[in-house]
PDB file of C-alpha atoms in Angstrom:
ATOM      1  CA  MET A   1      47.246 -63.102 -43.280  1.00  0.00           C
ATOM      2  CA  SER A   2      45.686 -65.956 -41.290  1.00  0.00           C
ATOM      3  CA  SER A   3      41.982 -66.747 -41.318  1.00  0.00           C
ATOM      4  CA  PHE A   4      41.783 -65.900 -37.622  1.00  0.00           C
ATOM      5  CA  THR A   5      43.395 -62.495 -38.169  1.00  0.00           C
ATOM      6  CA  THR A   6      41.024 -61.734 -41.047  1.00  0.00           C
ATOM      7  CA  PHE A   7      38.014 -62.768 -38.954  1.00  0.00           C
ATOM      8  CA  THR A   8      39.185 -60.688 -35.993  1.00  0.00           C
ATOM      9  CA  GLY A   9      39.630 -57.681 -38.263  1.00  0.00           C
ATOM     10  CA  ALA A  10      36.122 -58.112 -39.632  1.00  0.00           C
ATOM     11  CA  CYS A  11      34.726 -58.270 -36.096  1.00  0.00           C
ATOM     12  CA  TRP A  12      36.517 -55.043 -35.186  1.00  0.00           C
ATOM     13  CA  ALA A  13      35.344 -53.277 -38.360  1.00  0.00           C
ATOM     14  CA  LEU A  14      31.693 -54.198 -37.841  1.00  0.00           C
ATOM     15  CA  SER A  15      31.773 -53.318 -34.147  1.00  0.00           C
ATOM     16  CA  HIS A  16      33.052 -49.835 -34.994  1.00  0.00           C
ATOM     17  CA  ALA A  17      30.741 -49.209 -37.975  1.00  0.00           C
ATOM     18  CA  THR A  18      28.576 -46.870 -35.920  1.00  0.00           C
ATOM     19  CA  ALA A  19      28.272 -43.926 -38.332  1.00  0.00           C
ATOM     20  CA  PRO A  20      24.883 -43.768 -40.105  1.00  0.00           C
ATOM     21  CA  ASP A  21      26.539 -44.228 -43.492  1.00  0.00           C
ATOM     22  CA  ALA A  22      29.272 -46.654 -42.417  1.00  0.00           C
ATOM     23  CA  ASP A  23      29.868 -49.567 -44.793  1.00  0.00           C
ATOM     24  CA  LEU A  24      28.568 -52.831 -43.360  1.00  0.00           C
ATOM     25  CA  THR A  25      29.526 -55.034 -46.288  1.00  0.00           C
ATOM     26  CA  GLY A  26      33.251 -54.405 -46.701  1.00  0.00           C
ATOM     27  CA  PRO A  27      34.307 -56.790 -43.919  1.00  0.00           C
ATOM     28  CA  PHE A  28      32.532 -59.669 -45.683  1.00  0.00           C
ATOM     29  CA  LEU A  29      33.993 -58.829 -49.090  1.00  0.00           C
ATOM     30  CA  GLY A  30      37.470 -58.735 -47.628  1.00  0.00           C
ATOM     31  CA  MET A  31      37.084 -61.931 -45.648  1.00  0.00           C
ATOM     32  CA  LEU A  32      35.361 -64.082 -48.281  1.00  0.00           C
ATOM     33  CA  GLY A  33      36.279 -62.542 -51.617  1.00  0.00           C
ATOM     34  CA  VAL A  34      32.662 -62.623 -52.857  1.00  0.00           C
ATOM     35  CA  SER A  35      31.553 -60.398 -55.731  1.00  0.00           C
ATOM     36  CA  GLY A  36      28.976 -58.434 -53.757  1.00  0.00           C
ATOM     37  CA  ALA A  37      27.194 -58.172 -50.443  1.00  0.00           C
ATOM     38  CA  ALA A  38      24.123 -56.467 -49.067  1.00  0.00           C
ATOM     39  CA  VAL A  39      22.372 -56.009 -45.751  1.00  0.00           C
ATOM     40  CA  SER A  40      18.589 -55.767 -45.816  1.00  0.00           C
ATOM     41  CA  THR A  41      15.750 -55.511 -43.371  1.00  0.00           C
ATOM     42  CA  LEU A  42      12.773 -57.660 -44.315  1.00  0.00           C
ATOM     43  CA  GLY A  43       9.178 -57.255 -43.227  1.00  0.00           C
ATOM     44  CA  ARG A  44       8.158 -56.096 -39.791  1.00  0.00           C
ATOM     45  CA  PRO A  45       9.161 -54.363 -37.615  1.00  0.00           C
ATOM     46  CA  PHE A  46      11.721 -52.502 -39.747  1.00  0.00           C
ATOM     47  CA  GLY A  47      10.136 -52.727 -43.175  1.00  0.00           C
ATOM     48  CA  SER A  48      11.869 -54.012 -46.293  1.00  0.00           C
ATOM     49  CA  GLU A  49      14.884 -51.868 -47.124  1.00  0.00           C
ATOM     50  CA  THR A  50      18.454 -52.162 -48.311  1.00  0.00           C
ATOM     51  CA  VAL A  51      20.522 -50.881 -45.408  1.00  0.00           C
ATOM     52  CA  SER A  52      23.996 -51.263 -46.902  1.00  0.00           C
ATOM     53  CA  ALA A  53      25.293 -52.617 -50.200  1.00  0.00           C
ATOM     54  CA  SER A  54      28.626 -53.019 -51.928  1.00  0.00           C
ATOM     55  CA  GLY A  55      27.373 -51.449 -55.159  1.00  0.00           C
ATOM     56  CA  PRO A  56      24.341 -50.448 -57.235  1.00  0.00           C
ATOM     57  CA  GLU A  57      24.186 -53.814 -58.996  1.00  0.00           C
ATOM     58  CA  VAL A  58      23.750 -55.504 -55.622  1.00  0.00           C
ATOM     59  CA  VAL A  59      20.999 -53.052 -54.661  1.00  0.00           C
ATOM     60  CA  ARG A  60      19.162 -54.205 -57.776  1.00  0.00           C
ATOM     61  CA  LEU A  61      19.403 -57.819 -56.600  1.00  0.00           C
ATOM     62  CA  CYS A  62      17.953 -56.820 -53.220  1.00  0.00           C
ATOM     63  CA  GLU A  63      15.149 -54.877 -54.874  1.00  0.00           C
ATOM     64  CA  MET A  64      14.275 -57.920 -56.974  1.00  0.00           C
ATOM     65  CA  GLN A  65      13.853 -60.063 -53.873  1.00  0.00           C
ATOM     66  CA  MET A  66      11.727 -57.403 -52.188  1.00  0.00           C
ATOM     67  CA  ASP A  67       9.559 -56.978 -55.280  1.00  0.00           C
ATOM     68  CA  LEU A  68       9.033 -60.731 -55.619  1.00  0.00           C
ATOM     69  CA  GLY A  69       8.534 -61.287 -51.896  1.00  0.00           C
ATOM     70  CA  GLU A  70      10.827 -64.310 -52.052  1.00  0.00           C
ATOM     71  CA  GLY A  71      14.493 -65.187 -52.296  1.00  0.00           C
ATOM     72  CA  PRO A  72      17.425 -66.464 -50.261  1.00  0.00           C
ATOM     73  CA  SER A  73      17.260 -63.548 -47.835  1.00  0.00           C
ATOM     74  CA  TRP A  74      13.572 -64.173 -47.140  1.00  0.00           C
ATOM     75  CA  GLN A  75      14.218 -67.874 -46.634  1.00  0.00           C
ATOM     76  CA  ALA A  76      17.147 -67.219 -44.288  1.00  0.00           C
ATOM     77  CA  ILE A  77      15.087 -65.070 -41.940  1.00  0.00           C
ATOM     78  CA  ALA A  78      12.070 -67.393 -42.159  1.00  0.00           C
ATOM     79  CA  ASP A  79      14.077 -70.544 -41.374  1.00  0.00           C
ATOM     80  CA  HIS A  80      16.547 -68.859 -38.995  1.00  0.00           C
ATOM     81  CA  GLU A  81      19.467 -70.579 -40.657  1.00  0.00           C
ATOM     82  CA  PRO A  82      21.935 -69.886 -43.470  1.00  0.00           C
ATOM     83  CA  VAL A  83      20.840 -70.462 -47.051  1.00  0.00           C
ATOM     84  CA  LEU A  84      23.659 -71.808 -49.208  1.00  0.00           C
ATOM     85  CA  ALA A  85      23.250 -71.968 -52.984  1.00  0.00           C
ATOM     86  CA  PRO A  86      26.743 -72.575 -54.427  1.00  0.00           C
ATOM     87  CA  ASP A  87      25.604 -73.160 -58.018  1.00  0.00           C
ATOM     88  CA  LEU A  88      22.435 -71.511 -59.317  1.00  0.00           C
ATOM     89  CA  ALA A  89      22.893 -73.224 -62.674  1.00  0.00           C
ATOM     90  CA  GLN A  90      21.992 -76.519 -61.015  1.00  0.00           C
ATOM     91  CA  GLY A  91      18.317 -77.113 -60.229  1.00  0.00           C
ATOM     92  CA  SER A  92      16.132 -74.591 -58.435  1.00  0.00           C
ATOM     93  CA  ASN A  93      14.625 -73.905 -55.022  1.00  0.00           C
ATOM     94  CA  ALA A  94      10.991 -74.628 -54.280  1.00  0.00           C
ATOM     95  CA  SER A  95      10.888 -71.801 -51.724  1.00  0.00           C
ATOM     96  CA  TRP A  96      12.006 -69.104 -54.186  1.00  0.00           C
ATOM     97  CA  PRO A  97      11.809 -70.334 -57.796  1.00  0.00           C
ATOM     98  CA  LEU A  98      11.158 -66.883 -59.293  1.00  0.00           C
ATOM     99  CA  ALA A  99      14.054 -65.293 -57.436  1.00  0.00           C
ATOM    100  CA  TRP A 100      16.318 -68.220 -58.347  1.00  0.00           C
ATOM    101  CA  GLN A 101      15.691 -67.643 -62.051  1.00  0.00           C
ATOM    102  CA  ALA A 102      15.880 -63.850 -61.695  1.00  0.00           C
ATOM    103  CA  LEU A 103      19.263 -64.055 -59.975  1.00  0.00           C
ATOM    104  CA  ARG A 104      20.547 -66.406 -62.674  1.00  0.00           C
ATOM    105  CA  ASP A 105      19.340 -63.988 -65.339  1.00  0.00           C
ATOM    106  CA  GLU A 106      21.321 -61.229 -63.624  1.00  0.00           C
ATOM    107  CA  GLY A 107      24.508 -63.267 -63.854  1.00  0.00           C
ATOM    108  CA  VAL A 108      24.650 -64.465 -60.248  1.00  0.00           C
ATOM    109  CA  ALA A 109      26.328 -67.872 -60.074  1.00  0.00           C
ATOM    110  CA  ALA A 110      26.150 -68.454 -56.312  1.00  0.00           C
ATOM    111  CA  VAL A 111      24.342 -66.805 -53.414  1.00  0.00           C
ATOM    112  CA  PHE A 112      24.471 -67.180 -49.655  1.00  0.00           C
ATOM    113  CA  ALA A 113      22.122 -65.595 -47.121  1.00  0.00           C
ATOM    114  CA  PHE A 114      22.389 -65.385 -43.347  1.00  0.00           C
ATOM    115  CA  PRO A 115      19.607 -64.344 -40.963  1.00  0.00           C
ATOM    116  CA  LEU A 116      20.069 -61.277 -38.787  1.00  0.00           C
ATOM    117  CA  VAL A 117      18.546 -61.743 -35.352  1.00  0.00           C
ATOM    118  CA  ALA A 118      19.021 -59.505 -32.312  1.00  0.00           C
ATOM    119  CA  ALA A 119      17.623 -60.360 -28.890  1.00  0.00           C
ATOM    120  CA  GLY A 120      15.174 -62.791 -30.494  1.00  0.00           C
ATOM    121  CA  LEU A 121      13.969 -60.152 -32.962  1.00  0.00           C
ATOM    122  CA  ASP A 122      14.025 -60.946 -36.684  1.00  0.00           C
ATOM    123  CA  VAL A 123      15.875 -58.029 -38.248  1.00  0.00           C
ATOM    124  CA  GLY A 124      16.666 -59.043 -41.816  1.00  0.00           C
ATOM    125  CA  ALA A 125      19.400 -60.822 -43.713  1.00  0.00           C
ATOM    126  CA  LEU A 126      22.902 -60.584 -45.059  1.00  0.00           C
ATOM    127  CA  ALA A 127      23.191 -61.676 -48.703  1.00  0.00           C
ATOM    128  CA  LEU A 128      26.473 -62.596 -50.351  1.00  0.00           C
ATOM    129  CA  TYR A 129      26.680 -62.873 -54.140  1.00  0.00           C
ATOM    130  CA  SER A 130      29.291 -64.481 -56.393  1.00  0.00           C
ATOM    131  CA  ASP A 131      29.594 -64.246 -60.157  1.00  0.00           C
ATOM    132  CA  THR A 132      31.373 -67.610 -60.181  1.00  0.00           C
ATOM    133  CA  VAL A 133      30.277 -70.985 -58.854  1.00  0.00           C
ATOM    134  CA  ARG A 134      31.728 -71.472 -55.383  1.00  0.00           C
ATOM    135  CA  ALA A 135      30.977 -72.835 -51.935  1.00  0.00           C
ATOM    136  CA  LEU A 136      31.620 -71.611 -48.406  1.00  0.00           C
ATOM    137  CA  SER A 137      33.571 -73.864 -46.081  1.00  0.00           C
ATOM    138  CA  ASN A 138      32.081 -74.926 -42.747  1.00  0.00           C
ATOM    139  CA  GLN A 139      34.481 -72.578 -41.006  1.00  0.00           C
ATOM    140  CA  GLN A 140      33.429 -69.665 -43.200  1.00  0.00           C
ATOM    141  CA  VAL A 141      29.768 -70.378 -42.460  1.00  0.00           C
ATOM    142  CA  ARG A 142      30.520 -70.356 -38.732  1.00  0.00           C
ATOM    143  CA  GLU A 143      32.476 -67.111 -39.007  1.00  0.00           C
ATOM    144  CA  VAL A 144      29.800 -65.313 -41.031  1.00  0.00           C
ATOM    145  CA  THR A 145      27.140 -66.549 -38.596  1.00  0.00           C
ATOM    146  CA  ALA A 146      29.135 -65.067 -35.715  1.00  0.00           C
ATOM    147  CA  LEU A 147      29.622 -61.772 -37.568  1.00  0.00           C
ATOM    148  CA  SER A 148      25.899 -61.661 -38.345  1.00  0.00           C
ATOM    149  CA  MET A 149      25.192 -61.276 -34.629  1.00  0.00           C
ATOM    150  CA  ILE A 150      27.272 -58.094 -34.527  1.00  0.00           C
ATOM    151  CA  LEU A 151      25.745 -56.937 -37.803  1.00  0.00           C
ATOM    152  CA  ALA A 152      22.185 -57.410 -36.522  1.00  0.00           C
ATOM    153  CA  ARG A 153      22.873 -55.161 -33.533  1.00  0.00           C
ATOM    154  CA  GLN A 154      24.258 -52.463 -35.810  1.00  0.00           C
ATOM    155  CA  VAL A 155      21.157 -52.588 -38.007  1.00  0.00           C
ATOM    156  CA  VAL A 156      18.860 -52.309 -34.978  1.00  0.00           C
ATOM    157  CA  ARG A 157      20.919 -49.390 -33.725  1.00  0.00           C
ATOM    158  CA  ARG A 158      20.628 -47.581 -37.051  1.00  0.00           C
ATOM    159  CA  SER A 159      16.912 -48.242 -37.252  1.00  0.00           C
ATOM    160  CA  THR A 160      16.332 -46.902 -33.748  1.00  0.00           C
ATOM    161  CA  ILE A 161      18.171 -43.689 -34.564  1.00  0.00           C
ATOM    162  CA  ALA A 162      16.462 -43.276 -37.943  1.00  0.00           C
ATOM    163  CA  ALA A 163      12.987 -43.964 -36.523  1.00  0.00           C
ATOM    164  CA  GLU A 164      13.295 -40.955 -34.232  1.00  0.00           C
ATOM    165  CA  HIS A 165      13.176 -38.675 -37.269  1.00  0.00           C
ATOM    166  CA  VAL A 166      10.200 -40.075 -39.209  1.00  0.00           C
ATOM    167  CA  GLY A 167       6.473 -40.430 -38.735  1.00  0.00           C
ATOM    168  CA  GLU A 168       4.826 -43.653 -37.643  1.00  0.00           C
ATOM    169  CA  ASP A 169       3.708 -44.605 -41.153  1.00  0.00           C
ATOM    170  CA  ASP A 170       6.992 -43.829 -42.873  1.00  0.00           C
ATOM    171  CA  SER A 171       9.937 -46.021 -43.624  1.00  0.00           C
ATOM    172  CA  PRO A 172      12.572 -45.649 -40.897  1.00  0.00           C
ATOM    173  CA  TRP A 173      15.317 -45.600 -43.528  1.00  0.00           C
ATOM    174  CA  GLU A 174      16.496 -42.678 -45.602  1.00  0.00           C
ATOM    175  CA  GLY A 175      19.208 -42.250 -48.179  1.00  0.00           C
ATOM    176  CA  ALA A 176      20.084 -43.815 -51.506  1.00  0.00           C
ATOM    177  CA  TYR A 177      18.341 -47.120 -50.818  1.00  0.00           C
ATOM    178  CA  SER A 178      15.142 -45.857 -49.199  1.00  0.00           C
ATOM    179  CA  ARG A 179      11.862 -47.343 -50.414  1.00  0.00           C
ATOM    180  CA  ARG A 180       9.821 -44.502 -48.926  1.00  0.00           C
ATOM    181  CA  GLU A 181       7.721 -44.203 -52.083  1.00  0.00           C
ATOM    182  CA  VAL A 182       6.656 -47.841 -51.734  1.00  0.00           C
ATOM    183  CA  TYR A 183       5.445 -47.192 -48.199  1.00  0.00           C
ATOM    184  CA  GLN A 184       3.618 -44.059 -49.319  1.00  0.00           C
ATOM    185  CA  ALA A 185       1.969 -45.852 -52.238  1.00  0.00           C
ATOM    186  CA  THR A 186       0.975 -48.757 -49.966  1.00  0.00           C
ATOM    187  CA  GLY A 187      -0.868 -46.288 -47.752  1.00  0.00           C
ATOM    188  CA  MET A 188      -2.648 -44.810 -50.748  1.00  0.00           C
ATOM    189  CA  VAL A 189      -3.740 -48.233 -52.047  1.00  0.00           C
ATOM    190  CA  LEU A 190      -4.892 -49.110 -48.542  1.00  0.00           C
ATOM    191  CA  ALA A 191      -7.136 -46.040 -48.552  1.00  0.00           C
ATOM    192  CA  GLN A 192      -8.365 -46.662 -52.101  1.00  0.00           C
ATOM    193  CA  MET A 193      -9.355 -50.285 -51.569  1.00  0.00           C
ATOM    194  CA  GLY A 194     -10.155 -50.385 -47.851  1.00  0.00           C
ATOM    195  CA  ILE A 195      -7.752 -53.259 -47.223  1.00  0.00           C
ATOM    196  CA  SER A 196      -4.891 -53.939 -44.826  1.00  0.00           C
ATOM    197  CA  ALA A 197      -1.375 -52.612 -45.357  1.00  0.00           C
ATOM    198  CA  ASP A 198      -0.102 -56.132 -46.029  1.00  0.00           C
ATOM    199  CA  ASP A 199      -2.772 -56.713 -48.678  1.00  0.00           C
ATOM    200  CA  ALA A 200      -2.106 -53.290 -50.225  1.00  0.00           C
ATOM    201  CA  LEU A 201       1.556 -54.199 -50.650  1.00  0.00           C
ATOM    202  CA  VAL A 202       0.541 -57.487 -52.275  1.00  0.00           C
ATOM    203  CA  VAL A 203      -1.596 -55.502 -54.747  1.00  0.00           C
ATOM    204  CA  LEU A 204       1.420 -53.383 -55.680  1.00  0.00           C
ATOM    205  CA  GLN A 205       3.644 -56.446 -56.010  1.00  0.00           C
ATOM    206  CA  GLY A 206       1.056 -58.286 -58.072  1.00  0.00           C
ATOM    207  CA  HIS A 207       0.605 -55.371 -60.447  1.00  0.00           C
ATOM    208  CA  ALA A 208       4.369 -55.007 -60.793  1.00  0.00           C
ATOM    209  CA  PHE A 209       4.779 -58.697 -61.566  1.00  0.00           C
ATOM    210  CA  ALA A 210       1.916 -58.710 -64.076  1.00  0.00           C
ATOM    211  CA  THR A 211       3.336 -55.688 -65.922  1.00  0.00           C
ATOM    212  CA  ASN A 212       6.995 -56.777 -65.560  1.00  0.00           C
ATOM    213  CA  ARG A 213       7.976 -53.569 -63.788  1.00  0.00           C
ATOM    214  CA  PRO A 214       9.762 -52.793 -60.506  1.00  0.00           C
ATOM    215  CA  VAL A 215       7.502 -52.126 -57.532  1.00  0.00           C
ATOM    216  CA  ARG A 216       9.189 -48.728 -57.172  1.00  0.00           C
ATOM    217  CA  ASP A 217       7.902 -47.712 -60.632  1.00  0.00           C
ATOM    218  CA  VAL A 218       4.364 -48.859 -59.853  1.00  0.00           C
ATOM    219  CA  ALA A 219       4.507 -46.994 -56.546  1.00  0.00           C
ATOM    220  CA  ALA A 220       5.584 -43.834 -58.363  1.00  0.00           C
ATOM    221  CA  ASP A 221       2.522 -44.109 -60.637  1.00  0.00           C
ATOM    222  CA  VAL A 222       0.245 -44.484 -57.626  1.00  0.00           C
ATOM    223  CA  ILE A 223       1.776 -41.436 -55.951  1.00  0.00           C
ATOM    224  CA  ALA A 224       1.463 -39.431 -59.205  1.00  0.00           C
ATOM    225  CA  ARG A 225      -2.177 -40.610 -59.379  1.00  0.00           C
ATOM    226  CA  THR A 226      -1.722 -42.046 -62.858  1.00  0.00           C
ATOM    227  CA  LEU A 227      -2.558 -45.465 -61.399  1.00  0.00           C
ATOM    228  CA  ASP A 228      -5.624 -45.800 -59.176  1.00  0.00           C
ATOM    229  CA  PHE A 229      -6.954 -49.064 -57.774  1.00  0.00           C
ATOM    230  CA  THR A 230     -10.271 -47.546 -56.651  1.00  0.00           C
ATOM    231  CA  SER A 231     -11.923 -48.660 -59.900  1.00  0.00           C
ATOM    232  CA  SER A 232     -10.942 -52.258 -59.125  1.00  0.00           C
ATOM    233  CA  THR A 233     -12.755 -51.993 -55.813  1.00  0.00           C
ATOM    234  CA  ASP A 234     -15.800 -50.401 -57.419  1.00  0.00           C
ATOM    235  CA  GLN A 235     -16.045 -53.183 -59.982  1.00  0.00           C
ATOM    236  CA  GLY A 236     -16.347 -55.737 -57.229  1.00  0.00           C
ATOM    237  CA  ASN A 237     -19.362 -53.984 -55.667  1.00  0.00           C
TER     238      ASN A 237
END
């Protein structure tokens, strides 16, 4: 099968992935032969969520980036250009040193991230993972960039539909990858400490990093009221 035929098939598959649970990563796995792929929203306006992933191990890699607040996906959307790291065993990245090491520790040999932008709106990123050292050709980068435009529109579409069924302060995403508990815990920390939502999330991330735990686990403690940051506020008065 020619490269053009494979690319055309991927375009068709993404364009028709309109069901709420439709796989958005399969076209990239088939076209590039990477080990895993994930689609994530990052920051505002959609929140930080894994929208679609090729497997649970890839979801873990996405969660790590969200917990650390850095990584190739974050850099891709911040710089509005692809991030290409064909060999994580060589050097590091000043923009995401913690994520670089964390991905290496998880057995990732190469990672590529592409920004998702729709109508000038930063949506999130597509991350491609390989368990072997490899590079993407210039043509492959161009093809994935083109597919990312279709992918971004699908993510916006899903978010719009999902947002109609949740409250203003909730995550717009539901399902296996939802980080609803993180949003709920952020609201509770906000109320406890009298700080902004952004700062409350930083508190959760900082505590998770200091205790070497996932942010989800820290959020669960806050929701269960076994972890309360009110005392930290009181000590500063």
